[in-house]
PDB file of N, CA and C in Angstrom:
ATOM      1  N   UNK A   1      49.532  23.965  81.892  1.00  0.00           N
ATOM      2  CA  UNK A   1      50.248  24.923  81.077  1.00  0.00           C
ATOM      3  C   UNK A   1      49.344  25.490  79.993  1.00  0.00           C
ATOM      4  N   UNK A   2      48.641  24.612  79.415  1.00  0.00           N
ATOM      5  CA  UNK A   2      47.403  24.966  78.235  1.00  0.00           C
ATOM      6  C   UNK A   2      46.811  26.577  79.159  1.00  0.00           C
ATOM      7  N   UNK A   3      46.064  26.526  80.306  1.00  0.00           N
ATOM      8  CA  UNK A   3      45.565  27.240  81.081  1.00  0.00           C
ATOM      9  C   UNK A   3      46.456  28.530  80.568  1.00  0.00           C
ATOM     10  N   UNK A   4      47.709  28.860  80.679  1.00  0.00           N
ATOM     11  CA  UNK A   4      48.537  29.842  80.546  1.00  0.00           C
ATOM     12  C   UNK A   4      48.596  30.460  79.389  1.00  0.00           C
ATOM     13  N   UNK A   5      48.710  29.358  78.662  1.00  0.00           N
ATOM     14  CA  UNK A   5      48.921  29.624  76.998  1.00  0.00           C
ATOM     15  C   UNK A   5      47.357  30.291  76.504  1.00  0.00           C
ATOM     16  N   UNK A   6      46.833  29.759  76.556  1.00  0.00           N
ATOM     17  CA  UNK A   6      44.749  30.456  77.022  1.00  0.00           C
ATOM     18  C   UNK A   6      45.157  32.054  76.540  1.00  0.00           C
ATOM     19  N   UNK A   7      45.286  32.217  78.275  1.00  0.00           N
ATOM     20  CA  UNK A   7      45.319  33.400  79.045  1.00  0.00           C
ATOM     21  C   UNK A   7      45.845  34.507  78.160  1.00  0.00           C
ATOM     22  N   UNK A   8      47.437  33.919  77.768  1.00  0.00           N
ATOM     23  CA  UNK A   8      47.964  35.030  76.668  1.00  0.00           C
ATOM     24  C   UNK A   8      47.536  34.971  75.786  1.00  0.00           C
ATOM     25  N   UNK A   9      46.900  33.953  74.897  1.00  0.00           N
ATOM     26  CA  UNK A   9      45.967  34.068  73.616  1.00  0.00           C
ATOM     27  C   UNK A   9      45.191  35.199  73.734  1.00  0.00           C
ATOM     28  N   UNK A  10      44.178  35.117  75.623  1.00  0.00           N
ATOM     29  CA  UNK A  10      43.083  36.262  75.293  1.00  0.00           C
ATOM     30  C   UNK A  10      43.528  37.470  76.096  1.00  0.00           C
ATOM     31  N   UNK A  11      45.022  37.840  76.553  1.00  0.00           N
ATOM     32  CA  UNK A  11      45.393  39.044  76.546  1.00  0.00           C
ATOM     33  C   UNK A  11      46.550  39.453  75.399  1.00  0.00           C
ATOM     34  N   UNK A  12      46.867  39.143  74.263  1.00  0.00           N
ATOM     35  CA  UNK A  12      47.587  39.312  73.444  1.00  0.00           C
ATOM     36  C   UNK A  12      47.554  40.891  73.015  1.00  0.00           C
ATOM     37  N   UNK A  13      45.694  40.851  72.832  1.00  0.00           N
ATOM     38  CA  UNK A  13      45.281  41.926  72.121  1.00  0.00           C
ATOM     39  C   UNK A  13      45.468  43.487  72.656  1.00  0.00           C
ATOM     40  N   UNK A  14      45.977  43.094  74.504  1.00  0.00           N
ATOM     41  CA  UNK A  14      45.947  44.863  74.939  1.00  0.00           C
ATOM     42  C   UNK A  14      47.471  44.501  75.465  1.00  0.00           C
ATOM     43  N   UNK A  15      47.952  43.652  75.563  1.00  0.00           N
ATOM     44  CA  UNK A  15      49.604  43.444  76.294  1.00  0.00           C
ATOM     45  C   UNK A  15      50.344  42.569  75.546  1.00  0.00           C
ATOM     46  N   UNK A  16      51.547  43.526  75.333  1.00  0.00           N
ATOM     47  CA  UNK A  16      52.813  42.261  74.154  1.00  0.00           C
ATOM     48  C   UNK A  16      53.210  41.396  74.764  1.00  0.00           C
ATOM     49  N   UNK A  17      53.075  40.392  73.646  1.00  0.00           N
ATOM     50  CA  UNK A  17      53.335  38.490  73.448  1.00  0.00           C
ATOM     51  C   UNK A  17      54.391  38.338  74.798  1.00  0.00           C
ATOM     52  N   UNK A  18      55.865  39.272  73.473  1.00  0.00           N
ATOM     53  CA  UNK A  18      56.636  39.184  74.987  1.00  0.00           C
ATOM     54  C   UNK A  18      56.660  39.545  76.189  1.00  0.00           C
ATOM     55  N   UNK A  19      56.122  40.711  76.331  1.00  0.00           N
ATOM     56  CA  UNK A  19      55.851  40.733  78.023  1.00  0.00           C
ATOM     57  C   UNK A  19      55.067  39.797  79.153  1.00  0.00           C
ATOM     58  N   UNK A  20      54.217  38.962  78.079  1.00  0.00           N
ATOM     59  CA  UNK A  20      52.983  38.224  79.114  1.00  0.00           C
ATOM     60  C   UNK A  20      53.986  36.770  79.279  1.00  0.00           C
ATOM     61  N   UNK A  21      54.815  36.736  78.454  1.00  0.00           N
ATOM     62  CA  UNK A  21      55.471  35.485  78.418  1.00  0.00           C
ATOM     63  C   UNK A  21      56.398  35.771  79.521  1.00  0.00           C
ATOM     64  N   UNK A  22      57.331  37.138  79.578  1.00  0.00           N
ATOM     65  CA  UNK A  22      58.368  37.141  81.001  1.00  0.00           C
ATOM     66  C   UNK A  22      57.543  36.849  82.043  1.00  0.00           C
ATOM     67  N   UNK A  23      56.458  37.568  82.084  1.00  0.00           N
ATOM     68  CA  UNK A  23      55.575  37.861  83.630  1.00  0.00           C
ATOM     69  C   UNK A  23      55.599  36.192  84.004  1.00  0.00           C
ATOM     70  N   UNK A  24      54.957  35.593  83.084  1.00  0.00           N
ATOM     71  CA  UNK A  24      54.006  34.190  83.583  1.00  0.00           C
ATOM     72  C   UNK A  24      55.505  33.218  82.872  1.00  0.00           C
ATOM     73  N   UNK A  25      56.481  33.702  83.133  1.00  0.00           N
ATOM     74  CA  UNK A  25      57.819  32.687  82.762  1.00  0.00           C
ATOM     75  C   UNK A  25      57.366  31.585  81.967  1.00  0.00           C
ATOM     76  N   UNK A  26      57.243  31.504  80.817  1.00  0.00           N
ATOM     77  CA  UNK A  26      57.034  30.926  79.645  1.00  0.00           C
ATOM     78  C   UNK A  26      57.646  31.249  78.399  1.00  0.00           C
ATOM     79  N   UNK A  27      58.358  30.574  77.869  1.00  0.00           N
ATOM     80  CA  UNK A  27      59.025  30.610  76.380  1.00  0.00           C
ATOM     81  C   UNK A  27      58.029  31.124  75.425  1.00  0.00           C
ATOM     82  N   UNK A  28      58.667  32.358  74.748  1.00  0.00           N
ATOM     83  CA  UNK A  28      57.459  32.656  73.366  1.00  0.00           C
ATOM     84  C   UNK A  28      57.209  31.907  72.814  1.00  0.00           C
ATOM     85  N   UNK A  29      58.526  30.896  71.999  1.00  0.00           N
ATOM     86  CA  UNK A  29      57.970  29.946  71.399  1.00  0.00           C
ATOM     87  C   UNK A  29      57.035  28.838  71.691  1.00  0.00           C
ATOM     88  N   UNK A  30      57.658  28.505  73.246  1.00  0.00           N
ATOM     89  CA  UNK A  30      56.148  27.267  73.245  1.00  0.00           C
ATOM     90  C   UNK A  30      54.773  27.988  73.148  1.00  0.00           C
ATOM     91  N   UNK A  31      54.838  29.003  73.571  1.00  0.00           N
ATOM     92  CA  UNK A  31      53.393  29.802  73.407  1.00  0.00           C
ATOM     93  C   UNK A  31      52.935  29.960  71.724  1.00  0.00           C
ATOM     94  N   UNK A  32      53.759  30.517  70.597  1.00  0.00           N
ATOM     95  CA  UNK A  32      53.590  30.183  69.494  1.00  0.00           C
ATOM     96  C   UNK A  32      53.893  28.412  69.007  1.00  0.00           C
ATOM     97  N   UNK A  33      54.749  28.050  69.669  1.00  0.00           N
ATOM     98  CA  UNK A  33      54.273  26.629  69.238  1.00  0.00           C
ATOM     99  C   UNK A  33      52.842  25.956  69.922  1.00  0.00           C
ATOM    100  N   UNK A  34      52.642  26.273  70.722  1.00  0.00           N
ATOM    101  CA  UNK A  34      50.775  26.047  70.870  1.00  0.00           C
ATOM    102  C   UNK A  34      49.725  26.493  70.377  1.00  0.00           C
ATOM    103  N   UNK A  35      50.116  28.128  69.669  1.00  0.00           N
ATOM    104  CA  UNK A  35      49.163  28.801  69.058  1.00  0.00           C
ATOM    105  C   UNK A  35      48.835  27.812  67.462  1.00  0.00           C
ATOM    106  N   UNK A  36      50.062  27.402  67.065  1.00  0.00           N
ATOM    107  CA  UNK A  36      49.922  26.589  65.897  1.00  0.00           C
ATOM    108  C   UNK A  36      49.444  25.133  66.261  1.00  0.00           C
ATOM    109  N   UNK A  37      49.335  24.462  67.102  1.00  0.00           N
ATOM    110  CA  UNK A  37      48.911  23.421  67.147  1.00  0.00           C
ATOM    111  C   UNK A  37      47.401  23.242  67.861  1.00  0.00           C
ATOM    112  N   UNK A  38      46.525  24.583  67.485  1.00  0.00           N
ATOM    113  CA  UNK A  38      45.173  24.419  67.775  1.00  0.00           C
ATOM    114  C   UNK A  38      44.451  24.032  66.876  1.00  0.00           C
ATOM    115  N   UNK A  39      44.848  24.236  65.401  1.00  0.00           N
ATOM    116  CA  UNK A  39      43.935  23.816  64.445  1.00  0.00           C
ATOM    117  C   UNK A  39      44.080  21.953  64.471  1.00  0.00           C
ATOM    118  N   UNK A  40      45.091  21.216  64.736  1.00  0.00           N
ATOM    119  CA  UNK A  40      45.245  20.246  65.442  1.00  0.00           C
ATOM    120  C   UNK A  40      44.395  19.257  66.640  1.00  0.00           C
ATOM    121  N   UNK A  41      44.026  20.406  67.755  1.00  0.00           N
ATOM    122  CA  UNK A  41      43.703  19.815  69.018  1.00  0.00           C
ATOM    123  C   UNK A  41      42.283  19.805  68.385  1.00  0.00           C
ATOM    124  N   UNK A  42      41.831  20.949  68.014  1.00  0.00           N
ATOM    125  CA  UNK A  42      40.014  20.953  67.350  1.00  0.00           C
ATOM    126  C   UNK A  42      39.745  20.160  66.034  1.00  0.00           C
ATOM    127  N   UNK A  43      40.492  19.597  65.609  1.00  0.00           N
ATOM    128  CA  UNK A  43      40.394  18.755  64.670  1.00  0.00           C
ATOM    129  C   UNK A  43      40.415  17.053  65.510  1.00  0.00           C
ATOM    130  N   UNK A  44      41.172  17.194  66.538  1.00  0.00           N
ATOM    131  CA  UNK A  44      41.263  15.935  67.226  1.00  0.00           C
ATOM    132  C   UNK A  44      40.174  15.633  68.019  1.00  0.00           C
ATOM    133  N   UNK A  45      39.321  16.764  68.388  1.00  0.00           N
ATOM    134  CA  UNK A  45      38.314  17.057  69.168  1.00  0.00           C
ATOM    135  C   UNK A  45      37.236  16.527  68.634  1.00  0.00           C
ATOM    136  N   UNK A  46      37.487  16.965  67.236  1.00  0.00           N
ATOM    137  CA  UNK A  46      35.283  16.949  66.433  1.00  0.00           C
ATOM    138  C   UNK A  46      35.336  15.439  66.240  1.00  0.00           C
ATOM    139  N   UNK A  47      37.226  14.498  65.720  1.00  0.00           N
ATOM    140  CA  UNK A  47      36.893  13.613  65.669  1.00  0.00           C
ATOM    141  C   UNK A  47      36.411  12.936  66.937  1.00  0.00           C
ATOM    142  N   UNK A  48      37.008  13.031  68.261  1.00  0.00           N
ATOM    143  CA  UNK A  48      36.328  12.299  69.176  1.00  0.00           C
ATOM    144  C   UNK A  48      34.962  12.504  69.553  1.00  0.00           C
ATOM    145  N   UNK A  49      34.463  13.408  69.472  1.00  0.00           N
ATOM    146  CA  UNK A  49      32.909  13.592  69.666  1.00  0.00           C
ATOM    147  C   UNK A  49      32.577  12.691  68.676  1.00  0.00           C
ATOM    148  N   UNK A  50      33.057  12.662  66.878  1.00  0.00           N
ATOM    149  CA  UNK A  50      32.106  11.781  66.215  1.00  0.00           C
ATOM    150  C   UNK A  50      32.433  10.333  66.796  1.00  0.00           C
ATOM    151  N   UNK A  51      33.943  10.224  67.485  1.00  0.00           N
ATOM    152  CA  UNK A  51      33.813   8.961  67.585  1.00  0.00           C
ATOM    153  C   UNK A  51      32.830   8.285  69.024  1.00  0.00           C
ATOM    154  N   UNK A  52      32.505   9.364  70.095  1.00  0.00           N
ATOM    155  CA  UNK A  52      31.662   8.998  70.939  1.00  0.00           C
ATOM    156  C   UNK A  52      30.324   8.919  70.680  1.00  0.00           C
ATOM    157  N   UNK A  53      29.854   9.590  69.428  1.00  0.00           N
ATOM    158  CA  UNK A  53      28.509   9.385  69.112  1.00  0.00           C
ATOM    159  C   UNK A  53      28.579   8.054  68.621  1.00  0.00           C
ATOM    160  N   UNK A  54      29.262   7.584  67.754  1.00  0.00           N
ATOM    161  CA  UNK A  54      29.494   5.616  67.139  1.00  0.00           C
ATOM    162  C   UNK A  54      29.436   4.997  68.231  1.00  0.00           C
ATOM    163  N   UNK A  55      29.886   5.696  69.408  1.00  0.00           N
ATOM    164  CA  UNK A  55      30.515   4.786  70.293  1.00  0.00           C
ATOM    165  C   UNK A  55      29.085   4.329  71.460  1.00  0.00           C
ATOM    166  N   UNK A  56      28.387   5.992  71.502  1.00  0.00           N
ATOM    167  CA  UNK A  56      27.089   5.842  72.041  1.00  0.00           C
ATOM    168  C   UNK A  56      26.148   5.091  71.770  1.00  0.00           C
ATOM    169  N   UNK A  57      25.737   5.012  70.232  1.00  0.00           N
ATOM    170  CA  UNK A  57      25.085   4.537  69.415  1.00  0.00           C
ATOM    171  C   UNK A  57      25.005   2.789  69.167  1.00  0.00           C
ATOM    172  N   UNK A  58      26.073   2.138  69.705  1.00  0.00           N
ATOM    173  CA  UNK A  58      26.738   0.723  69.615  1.00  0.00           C
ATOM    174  C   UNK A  58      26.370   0.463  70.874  1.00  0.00           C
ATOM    175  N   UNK A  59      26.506   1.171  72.210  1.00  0.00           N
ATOM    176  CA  UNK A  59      26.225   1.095  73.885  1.00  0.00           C
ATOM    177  C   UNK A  59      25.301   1.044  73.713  1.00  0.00           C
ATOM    178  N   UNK A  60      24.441   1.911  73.233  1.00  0.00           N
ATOM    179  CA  UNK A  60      22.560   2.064  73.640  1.00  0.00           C
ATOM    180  C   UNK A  60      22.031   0.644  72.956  1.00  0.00           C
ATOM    181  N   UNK A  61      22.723   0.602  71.788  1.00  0.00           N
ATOM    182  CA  UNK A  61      22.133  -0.925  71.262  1.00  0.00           C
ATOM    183  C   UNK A  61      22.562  -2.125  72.060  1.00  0.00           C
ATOM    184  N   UNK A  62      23.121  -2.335  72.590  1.00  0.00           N
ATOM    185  CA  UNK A  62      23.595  -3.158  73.820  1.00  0.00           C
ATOM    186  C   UNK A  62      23.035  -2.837  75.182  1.00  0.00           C
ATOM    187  N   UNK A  63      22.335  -2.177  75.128  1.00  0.00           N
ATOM    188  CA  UNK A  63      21.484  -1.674  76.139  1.00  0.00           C
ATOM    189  C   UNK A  63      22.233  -1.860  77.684  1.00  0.00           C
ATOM    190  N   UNK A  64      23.213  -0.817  77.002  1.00  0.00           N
ATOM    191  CA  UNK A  64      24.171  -0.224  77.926  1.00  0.00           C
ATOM    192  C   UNK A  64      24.935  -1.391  78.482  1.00  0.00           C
ATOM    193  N   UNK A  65      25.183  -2.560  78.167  1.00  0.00           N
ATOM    194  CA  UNK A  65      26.402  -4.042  78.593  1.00  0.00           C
ATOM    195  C   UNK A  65      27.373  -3.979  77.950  1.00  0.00           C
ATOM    196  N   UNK A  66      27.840  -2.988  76.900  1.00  0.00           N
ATOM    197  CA  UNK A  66      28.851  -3.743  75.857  1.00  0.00           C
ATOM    198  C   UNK A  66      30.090  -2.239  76.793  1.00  0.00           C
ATOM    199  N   UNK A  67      31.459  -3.221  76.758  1.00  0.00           N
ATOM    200  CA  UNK A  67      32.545  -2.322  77.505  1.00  0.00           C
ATOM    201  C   UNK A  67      33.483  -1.856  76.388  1.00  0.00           C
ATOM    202  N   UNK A  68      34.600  -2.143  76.255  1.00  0.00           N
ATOM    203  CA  UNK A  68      35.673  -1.562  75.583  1.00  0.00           C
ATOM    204  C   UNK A  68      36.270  -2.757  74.473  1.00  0.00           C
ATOM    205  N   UNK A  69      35.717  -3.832  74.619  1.00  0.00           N
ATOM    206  CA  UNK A  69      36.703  -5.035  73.722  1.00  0.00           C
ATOM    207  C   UNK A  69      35.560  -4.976  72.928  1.00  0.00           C
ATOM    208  N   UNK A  70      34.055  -5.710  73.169  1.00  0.00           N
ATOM    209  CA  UNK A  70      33.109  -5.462  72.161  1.00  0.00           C
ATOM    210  C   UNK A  70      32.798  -4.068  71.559  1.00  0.00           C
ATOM    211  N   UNK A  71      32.476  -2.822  71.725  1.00  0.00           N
ATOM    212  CA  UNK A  71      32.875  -1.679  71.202  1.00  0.00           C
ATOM    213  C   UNK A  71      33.486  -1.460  70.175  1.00  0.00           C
ATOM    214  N   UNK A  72      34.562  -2.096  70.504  1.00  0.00           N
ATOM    215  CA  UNK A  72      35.960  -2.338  69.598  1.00  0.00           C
ATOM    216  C   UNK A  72      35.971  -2.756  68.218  1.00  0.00           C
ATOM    217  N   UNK A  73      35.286  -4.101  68.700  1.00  0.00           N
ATOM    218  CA  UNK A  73      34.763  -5.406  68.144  1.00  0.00           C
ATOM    219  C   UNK A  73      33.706  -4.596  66.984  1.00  0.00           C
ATOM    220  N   UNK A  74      32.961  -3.930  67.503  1.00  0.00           N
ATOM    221  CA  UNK A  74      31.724  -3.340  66.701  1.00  0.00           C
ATOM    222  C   UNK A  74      32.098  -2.257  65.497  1.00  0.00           C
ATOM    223  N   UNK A  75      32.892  -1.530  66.298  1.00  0.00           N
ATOM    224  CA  UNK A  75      33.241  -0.472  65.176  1.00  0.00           C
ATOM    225  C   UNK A  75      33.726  -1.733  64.206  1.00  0.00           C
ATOM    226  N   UNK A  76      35.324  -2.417  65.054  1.00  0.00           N
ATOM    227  CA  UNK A  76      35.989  -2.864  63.293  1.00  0.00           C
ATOM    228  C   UNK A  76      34.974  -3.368  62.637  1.00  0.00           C
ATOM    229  N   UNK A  77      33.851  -4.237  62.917  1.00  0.00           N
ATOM    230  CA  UNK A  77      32.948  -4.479  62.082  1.00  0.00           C
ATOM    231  C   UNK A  77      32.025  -3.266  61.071  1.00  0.00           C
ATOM    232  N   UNK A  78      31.836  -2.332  61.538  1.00  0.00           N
ATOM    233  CA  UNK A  78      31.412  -1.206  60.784  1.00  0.00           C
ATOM    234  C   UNK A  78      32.380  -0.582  59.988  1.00  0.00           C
ATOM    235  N   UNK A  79      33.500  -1.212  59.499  1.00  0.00           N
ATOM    236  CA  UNK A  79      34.798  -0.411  58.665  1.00  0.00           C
ATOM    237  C   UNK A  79      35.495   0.578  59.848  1.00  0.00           C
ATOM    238  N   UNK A  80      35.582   0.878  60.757  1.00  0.00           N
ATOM    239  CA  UNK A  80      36.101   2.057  61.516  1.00  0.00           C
ATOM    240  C   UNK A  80      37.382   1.376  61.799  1.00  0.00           C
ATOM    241  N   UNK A  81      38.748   1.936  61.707  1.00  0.00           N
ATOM    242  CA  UNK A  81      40.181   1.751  61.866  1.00  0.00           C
ATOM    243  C   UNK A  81      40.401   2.517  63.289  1.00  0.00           C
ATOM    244  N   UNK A  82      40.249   1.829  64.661  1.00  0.00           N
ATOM    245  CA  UNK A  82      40.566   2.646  65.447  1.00  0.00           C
ATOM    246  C   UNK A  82      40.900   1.816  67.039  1.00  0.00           C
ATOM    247  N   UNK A  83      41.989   3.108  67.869  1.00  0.00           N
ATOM    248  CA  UNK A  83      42.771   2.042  68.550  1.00  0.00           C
ATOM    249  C   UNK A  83      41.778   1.852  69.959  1.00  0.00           C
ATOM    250  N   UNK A  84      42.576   0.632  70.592  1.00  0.00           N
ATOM    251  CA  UNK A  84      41.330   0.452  71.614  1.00  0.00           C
ATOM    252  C   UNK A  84      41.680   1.207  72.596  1.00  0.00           C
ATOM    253  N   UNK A  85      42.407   1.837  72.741  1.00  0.00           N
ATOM    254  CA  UNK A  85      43.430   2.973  73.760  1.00  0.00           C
ATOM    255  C   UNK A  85      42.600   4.054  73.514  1.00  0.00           C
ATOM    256  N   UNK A  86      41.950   4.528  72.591  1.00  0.00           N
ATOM    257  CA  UNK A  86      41.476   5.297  72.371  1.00  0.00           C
ATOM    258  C   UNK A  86      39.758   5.243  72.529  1.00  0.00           C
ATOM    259  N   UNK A  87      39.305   3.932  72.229  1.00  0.00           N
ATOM    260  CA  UNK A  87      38.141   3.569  72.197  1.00  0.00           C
ATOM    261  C   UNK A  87      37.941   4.214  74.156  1.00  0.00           C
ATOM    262  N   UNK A  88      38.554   3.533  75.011  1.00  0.00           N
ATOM    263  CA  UNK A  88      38.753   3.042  76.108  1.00  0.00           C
ATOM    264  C   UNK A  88      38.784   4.431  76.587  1.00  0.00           C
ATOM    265  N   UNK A  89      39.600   5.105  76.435  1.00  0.00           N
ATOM    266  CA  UNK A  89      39.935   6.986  76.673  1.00  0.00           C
ATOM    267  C   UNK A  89      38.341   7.771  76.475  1.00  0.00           C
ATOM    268  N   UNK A  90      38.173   7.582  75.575  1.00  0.00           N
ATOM    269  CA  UNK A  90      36.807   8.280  74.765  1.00  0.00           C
ATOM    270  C   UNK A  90      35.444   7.990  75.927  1.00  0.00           C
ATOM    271  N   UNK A  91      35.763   6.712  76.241  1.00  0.00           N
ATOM    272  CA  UNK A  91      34.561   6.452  76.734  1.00  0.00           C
ATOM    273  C   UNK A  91      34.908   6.527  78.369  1.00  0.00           C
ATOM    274  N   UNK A  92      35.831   6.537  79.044  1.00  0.00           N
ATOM    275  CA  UNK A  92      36.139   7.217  80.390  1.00  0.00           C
ATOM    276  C   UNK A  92      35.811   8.958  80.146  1.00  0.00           C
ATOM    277  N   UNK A  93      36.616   9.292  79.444  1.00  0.00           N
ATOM    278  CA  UNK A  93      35.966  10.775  79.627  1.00  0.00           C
ATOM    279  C   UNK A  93      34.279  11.017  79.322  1.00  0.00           C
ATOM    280  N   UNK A  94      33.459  10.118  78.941  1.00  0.00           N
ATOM    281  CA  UNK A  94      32.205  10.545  78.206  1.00  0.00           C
ATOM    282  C   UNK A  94      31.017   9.848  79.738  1.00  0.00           C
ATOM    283  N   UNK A  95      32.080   9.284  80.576  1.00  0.00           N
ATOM    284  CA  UNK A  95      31.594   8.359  81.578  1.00  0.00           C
ATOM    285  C   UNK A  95      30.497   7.100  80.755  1.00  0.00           C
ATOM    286  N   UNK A  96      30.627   6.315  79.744  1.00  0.00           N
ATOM    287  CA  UNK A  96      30.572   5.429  79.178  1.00  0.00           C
ATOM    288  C   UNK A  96      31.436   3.684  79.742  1.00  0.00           C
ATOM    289  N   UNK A  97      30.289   3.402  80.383  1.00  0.00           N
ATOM    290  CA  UNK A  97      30.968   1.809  80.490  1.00  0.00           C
ATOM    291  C   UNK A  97      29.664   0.437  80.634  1.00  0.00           C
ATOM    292  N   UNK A  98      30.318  -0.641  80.249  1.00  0.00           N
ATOM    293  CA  UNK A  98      29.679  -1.404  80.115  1.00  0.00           C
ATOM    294  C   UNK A  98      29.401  -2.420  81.587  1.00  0.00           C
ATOM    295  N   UNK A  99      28.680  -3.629  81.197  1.00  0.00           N
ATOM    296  CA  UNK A  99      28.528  -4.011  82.710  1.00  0.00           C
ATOM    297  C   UNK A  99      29.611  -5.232  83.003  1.00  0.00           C
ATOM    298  N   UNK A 100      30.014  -5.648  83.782  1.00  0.00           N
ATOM    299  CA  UNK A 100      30.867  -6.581  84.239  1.00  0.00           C
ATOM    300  C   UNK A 100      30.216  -7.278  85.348  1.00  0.00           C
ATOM    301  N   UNK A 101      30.705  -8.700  84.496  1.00  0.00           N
ATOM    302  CA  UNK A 101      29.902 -10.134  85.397  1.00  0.00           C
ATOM    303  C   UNK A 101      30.281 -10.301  86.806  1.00  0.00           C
ATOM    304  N   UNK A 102      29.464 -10.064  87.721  1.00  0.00           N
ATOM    305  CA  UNK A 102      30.248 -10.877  89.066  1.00  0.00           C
ATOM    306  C   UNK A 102      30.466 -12.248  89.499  1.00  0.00           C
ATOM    307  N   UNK A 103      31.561 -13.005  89.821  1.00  0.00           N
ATOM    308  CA  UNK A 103      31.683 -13.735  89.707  1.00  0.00           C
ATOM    309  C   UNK A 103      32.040 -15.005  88.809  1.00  0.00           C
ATOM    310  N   UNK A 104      32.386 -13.962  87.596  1.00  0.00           N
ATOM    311  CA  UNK A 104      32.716 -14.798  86.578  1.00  0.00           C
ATOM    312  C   UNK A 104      33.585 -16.102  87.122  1.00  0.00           C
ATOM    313  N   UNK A 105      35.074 -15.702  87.515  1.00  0.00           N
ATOM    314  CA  UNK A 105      36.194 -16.794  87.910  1.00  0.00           C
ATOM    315  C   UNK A 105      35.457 -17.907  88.829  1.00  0.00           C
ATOM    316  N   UNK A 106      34.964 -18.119  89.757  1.00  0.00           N
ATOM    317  CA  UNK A 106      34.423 -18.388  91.033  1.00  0.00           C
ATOM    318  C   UNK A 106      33.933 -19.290  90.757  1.00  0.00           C
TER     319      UNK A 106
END
């Protein structure tokens, strides 16, 4: 839906709000309620980049072994307040992971 909402952002300027909204059957308002919640998403954004650079920066020193619980572990030790849902998210999208023992149980 983001994709849509886009689209009329960057035809606003030669075709009215409301018309692009009947065509592509979309509510004005969710379209203005998305237009307002970008200063939001890019604010949520710069923080995750800073938090994947901490997050990089803690991996490379672990020379690339440490996964999502130590990570974790590392920030709270550096003062950082942050969830591991998120730690864990950050570092799937950044393709960031640590190594896992084989055979641990066994």
């Amino acid at each position: 839906m983001s994709e849509v909402y886009a689209f009329i952002e960057a035809e606003k300027t030669t075709h009215n709000v409301a018309l692009l909204c009947r065509l592509l059957k979309v509510a004005r308002s969710s379209f203005y309620a998305w237009l307002a919640g970008e200063k939001a998403r890019s604010a949520r954004k710069a923080a995750d980049d800073a938090l994947a650079h901490e997050i990089t920066v803690l991996h490379f020193a672990s020379k690339a072994t440490y996964g999502v619980p130590r990570i974790h572990a590392g920030l709270r030790r550096l003062g950082h307040r942050v969830n591991r849902k998120r730690i864990e998210r950050v570092m799937r999208e950044r393709g960031i992971s640590g190594v896992t023992r084989a055979g641990a149980g066994a």
